[in-house]
Amino acid sequence: MLDLKISDLKPLFTEDELQKRIKEIADELNDFYKDEEVYLISVLKGSVFFAIDLSKHLTMPVCMEFIRLSSYGHGFKSTGKVNAVDISLPDLNGKNVLIVEDIIDTGLTAKFLLDFIDLNFKTKSTKFCSLLDKKISRQTDVDADYHGFVIDNKFVVGYGLDYLGFYRNLPYIGYVENADKK
Ligand code: 5GP
């Protein structure tokens, strides 16, 4: 039995707030890339809802790729290690690469991915876009080029973010009070 119920979640961002902000980010991206081709890399599983909703507002030609990384172990804390479950990518040499993540926490996943792209390809541009940013928890010097919301060090769930694999399907984002004490 799951020890976290939907009713335990405190509201953080409503569906409307998320969608409004996503449209604003898309407008910024449309402005930056104009009509250049973009390779949008969605990091599974957490960013899938964000990547799809964001991509629907993009007006340039977009090639969507999905890779799978994991760093959260069992519950509320990052393992501190990034596990590349599936990182097969097309040839990104000379391409505009836009990495789309659900959240930057320690920044280890972002750093791993940016280093991986940098080591393997000479891209035209590489940008990092994260829906949420827990700036206060950062353990690396990476930063998002685009982000939706900066949040406190809360454990958040919904809109792609899970608790033990559950609740990604919620259309809003909530947080777990006192998750650090659990
Ligand atoms: P980082 O490597 O920056 O520490 O963590 C990135 C990954 O950890 C995210 O893509 C996400 O899967 C997971 N993560 C970090 N913070 C949270 C959180 O508050 N809730 C959930 N559900 N996952 C998180």
Coordinates of C-alpha atoms and ligand atoms in Angstrom, one line a residue:
M1 CA 0.0 0.0 0.0
L2 CA 1.3 3.5 -0.9
D3 CA 2.0 5.6 2.2
L4 CA 1.2 8.8 0.3
K5 CA -2.4 9.6 -0.6
I6 CA -3.5 12.2 -3.2
S7 CA -5.3 14.0 -0.3
D8 CA -1.9 14.4 1.5
L9 CA -0.6 16.7 -1.3
K10 CA -0.7 20.4 -0.7
P11 CA -1.4 22.4 -3.9
L12 CA 1.5 24.2 -5.5
F13 CA 0.6 24.9 -9.1
T14 CA -2.8 24.4 -10.7
E15 CA -3.2 23.0 -14.2
D16 CA -4.1 26.5 -15.4
E17 CA -1.0 28.0 -13.9
L18 CA 1.2 25.3 -15.4
Q19 CA -0.3 25.7 -18.9
K20 CA -0.1 29.5 -18.8
R21 CA 3.6 29.4 -17.9
I22 CA 4.4 26.7 -20.4
K23 CA 2.9 28.9 -23.2
E24 CA 5.1 31.8 -22.0
I25 CA 8.2 29.6 -22.2
A26 CA 7.2 28.4 -25.7
D27 CA 6.9 32.0 -26.7
E28 CA 10.5 32.7 -25.5
L29 CA 11.7 29.6 -27.4
N30 CA 9.9 30.6 -30.6
D31 CA 11.5 34.0 -30.3
F32 CA 15.0 32.5 -29.8
Y33 CA 15.0 29.8 -32.4
K34 CA 12.7 31.6 -35.0
D35 CA 12.3 29.0 -37.8
E36 CA 15.5 26.9 -37.1
E37 CA 15.2 23.2 -36.6
V38 CA 15.3 22.0 -33.0
Y39 CA 16.0 18.6 -31.5
L40 CA 13.9 18.5 -28.3
I41 CA 15.3 15.9 -25.9
S42 CA 12.8 14.9 -23.3
V43 CA 14.2 13.2 -20.2
L44 CA 11.9 10.3 -19.3
K45 CA 9.9 9.7 -17.4
G46 CA 9.3 12.9 -15.5
S47 CA 9.4 15.5 -18.3
V48 CA 7.1 13.8 -20.7
F49 CA 3.9 15.8 -19.9
F50 CA 5.9 19.1 -19.9
A51 CA 7.8 18.2 -23.1
I52 CA 4.6 17.3 -25.0
D53 CA 2.6 20.4 -23.8
L54 CA 5.5 22.7 -24.5
S55 CA 6.2 21.2 -28.0
K56 CA 2.5 21.8 -29.0
H57 CA 3.2 25.6 -28.8
L58 CA 6.5 25.5 -30.7
T59 CA 6.3 26.9 -34.2
M60 CA 9.7 25.8 -35.7
P61 CA 10.4 22.3 -37.0
V62 CA 10.9 20.1 -33.9
C63 CA 12.3 16.6 -33.8
M64 CA 11.4 14.9 -30.5
E65 CA 13.8 12.4 -28.9
F66 CA 13.3 10.6 -25.6
I67 CA 16.0 9.4 -23.3
R68 CA 15.7 7.8 -19.9
L69 CA 17.8 8.7 -16.9
S70 CA 17.1 8.1 -13.2
S71 CA 18.6 9.5 -10.1
Y72 CA 15.8 9.3 -7.5
G73 CA 16.0 6.1 -5.5
H74 CA 13.2 5.0 -3.2
G75 CA 11.1 7.9 -2.1
F76 CA 11.9 11.5 -1.3
K77 CA 15.7 11.9 -1.9
S78 CA 18.0 11.8 -4.8
T79 CA 20.5 8.9 -4.8
G80 CA 23.2 11.3 -5.9
K81 CA 24.1 9.0 -8.8
V82 CA 22.7 9.4 -12.3
N83 CA 21.7 6.2 -14.0
A84 CA 21.6 6.3 -17.8
V85 CA 18.8 3.8 -18.5
D86 CA 18.6 4.6 -22.2
I87 CA 20.5 7.4 -23.8
S88 CA 20.5 6.5 -27.5
L89 CA 20.4 9.7 -29.6
P90 CA 20.7 10.6 -33.3
D91 CA 23.7 12.5 -34.7
L92 CA 23.4 16.0 -33.0
N93 CA 26.4 17.5 -34.7
G94 CA 25.5 21.0 -36.0
K95 CA 22.0 20.8 -34.5
N96 CA 20.1 23.0 -32.0
V97 CA 19.6 20.8 -29.0
L98 CA 16.9 21.7 -26.4
I99 CA 17.0 19.5 -23.3
V100 CA 13.6 19.4 -21.5
E101 CA 13.5 18.3 -17.9
D102 CA 10.8 18.3 -15.2
I103 CA 12.9 19.6 -12.4
I104 CA 16.5 20.5 -11.5
D105 CA 17.3 19.6 -7.9
T106 CA 21.0 18.9 -7.2
G107 CA 21.8 19.5 -10.8
L108 CA 23.6 16.2 -11.2
T109 CA 21.3 14.9 -13.9
A110 CA 21.6 18.2 -15.8
K111 CA 25.4 18.2 -15.5
F112 CA 25.6 14.5 -16.6
L113 CA 23.5 15.2 -19.7
L114 CA 25.2 18.4 -20.7
D115 CA 28.6 16.8 -20.3
F116 CA 27.4 13.8 -22.3
I117 CA 26.2 16.0 -25.2
D118 CA 29.3 18.1 -25.0
L119 CA 31.6 15.0 -25.2
N120 CA 29.8 13.3 -28.0
F121 CA 28.7 16.1 -30.3
K122 CA 29.6 19.6 -31.6
T123 CA 26.1 21.0 -31.5
K124 CA 25.1 24.4 -33.0
S125 CA 23.5 25.3 -29.6
T126 CA 22.6 23.4 -26.5
K127 CA 19.9 24.8 -24.1
F128 CA 18.5 23.4 -21.0
C129 CA 14.8 24.0 -20.1
S130 CA 13.3 22.8 -16.9
L131 CA 9.7 23.3 -15.7
L132 CA 10.8 23.6 -12.0
D133 CA 14.0 24.7 -10.4
K134 CA 15.0 24.0 -6.8
K135 CA 17.9 26.4 -6.9
I136 CA 18.5 26.1 -3.2
S137 CA 19.4 22.4 -3.5
R138 CA 22.0 22.8 -6.2
Q139 CA 25.3 20.8 -5.9
T140 CA 26.7 21.7 -9.3
D141 CA 27.2 24.9 -11.2
V142 CA 24.7 24.2 -13.9
D143 CA 21.7 26.4 -14.5
A144 CA 18.7 26.2 -16.7
D145 CA 18.6 28.5 -19.7
Y146 CA 14.8 28.5 -19.4
H147 CA 12.7 27.5 -16.4
G148 CA 9.0 27.6 -15.4
F149 CA 9.1 28.2 -11.7
V150 CA 11.8 28.4 -9.0
I151 CA 10.6 26.5 -5.9
D152 CA 11.8 25.8 -2.4
N153 CA 13.3 22.6 -1.3
K154 CA 10.0 20.7 -1.3
F155 CA 9.3 17.2 -2.6
V156 CA 6.8 17.7 -5.4
V157 CA 4.5 15.3 -7.2
G158 CA 2.2 15.4 -10.2
Y159 CA 2.4 16.5 -13.9
G160 CA 5.1 13.9 -14.6
L161 CA 6.8 13.9 -11.2
D162 CA 6.2 10.7 -9.2
Y163 CA 6.2 9.2 -5.8
L164 CA 7.4 5.6 -6.1
G165 CA 6.2 5.6 -9.8
F166 CA 2.7 6.9 -8.9
Y167 CA 0.9 10.2 -9.4
R168 CA 2.7 11.3 -12.6
N169 CA -0.7 11.6 -14.2
L170 CA -2.0 14.4 -12.0
P171 CA -2.6 17.5 -14.1
Y172 CA -1.4 19.8 -11.3
I173 CA 1.7 19.8 -9.0
G174 CA 1.4 19.4 -5.3
Y175 CA 4.0 19.0 -2.5
V176 CA 4.5 16.8 0.4
E177 CA 4.8 18.6 3.7
N178 CA 7.7 17.6 5.9
A179 CA 9.0 15.1 3.3
D180 CA 12.5 15.6 4.8
K181 CA 11.3 14.3 8.1
K182 CA 9.7 11.1 6.6
Ligands
5GP1 P1 18.9 16.2 -9.8 O1 19.8 15.3 -10.6 O2 18.9 17.6 -10.3 O3 19.1 16.1 -8.3 O4 17.5 15.6 -9.9 C1 16.8 15.5 -11.1 C2 15.7 14.4 -11.1 O5 15.3 14.1 -9.7 C3 14.5 15.0 -11.7 O6 14.5 14.8 -13.1 C4 13.4 14.2 -11.0 O7 13.1 13.0 -11.6 C5 13.9 13.9 -9.6 N1 13.5 14.9 -8.6 C6 14.1 15.9 -8.1 N2 13.4 16.6 -7.2 C7 12.2 15.9 -7.2 C8 10.9 16.1 -6.5 O8 10.8 17.1 -5.7 N3 9.9 15.3 -6.7 C9 10.0 14.2 -7.6 N4 9.0 13.4 -7.8 N5 11.2 14.0 -8.3 C10 12.2 14.8 -8.1

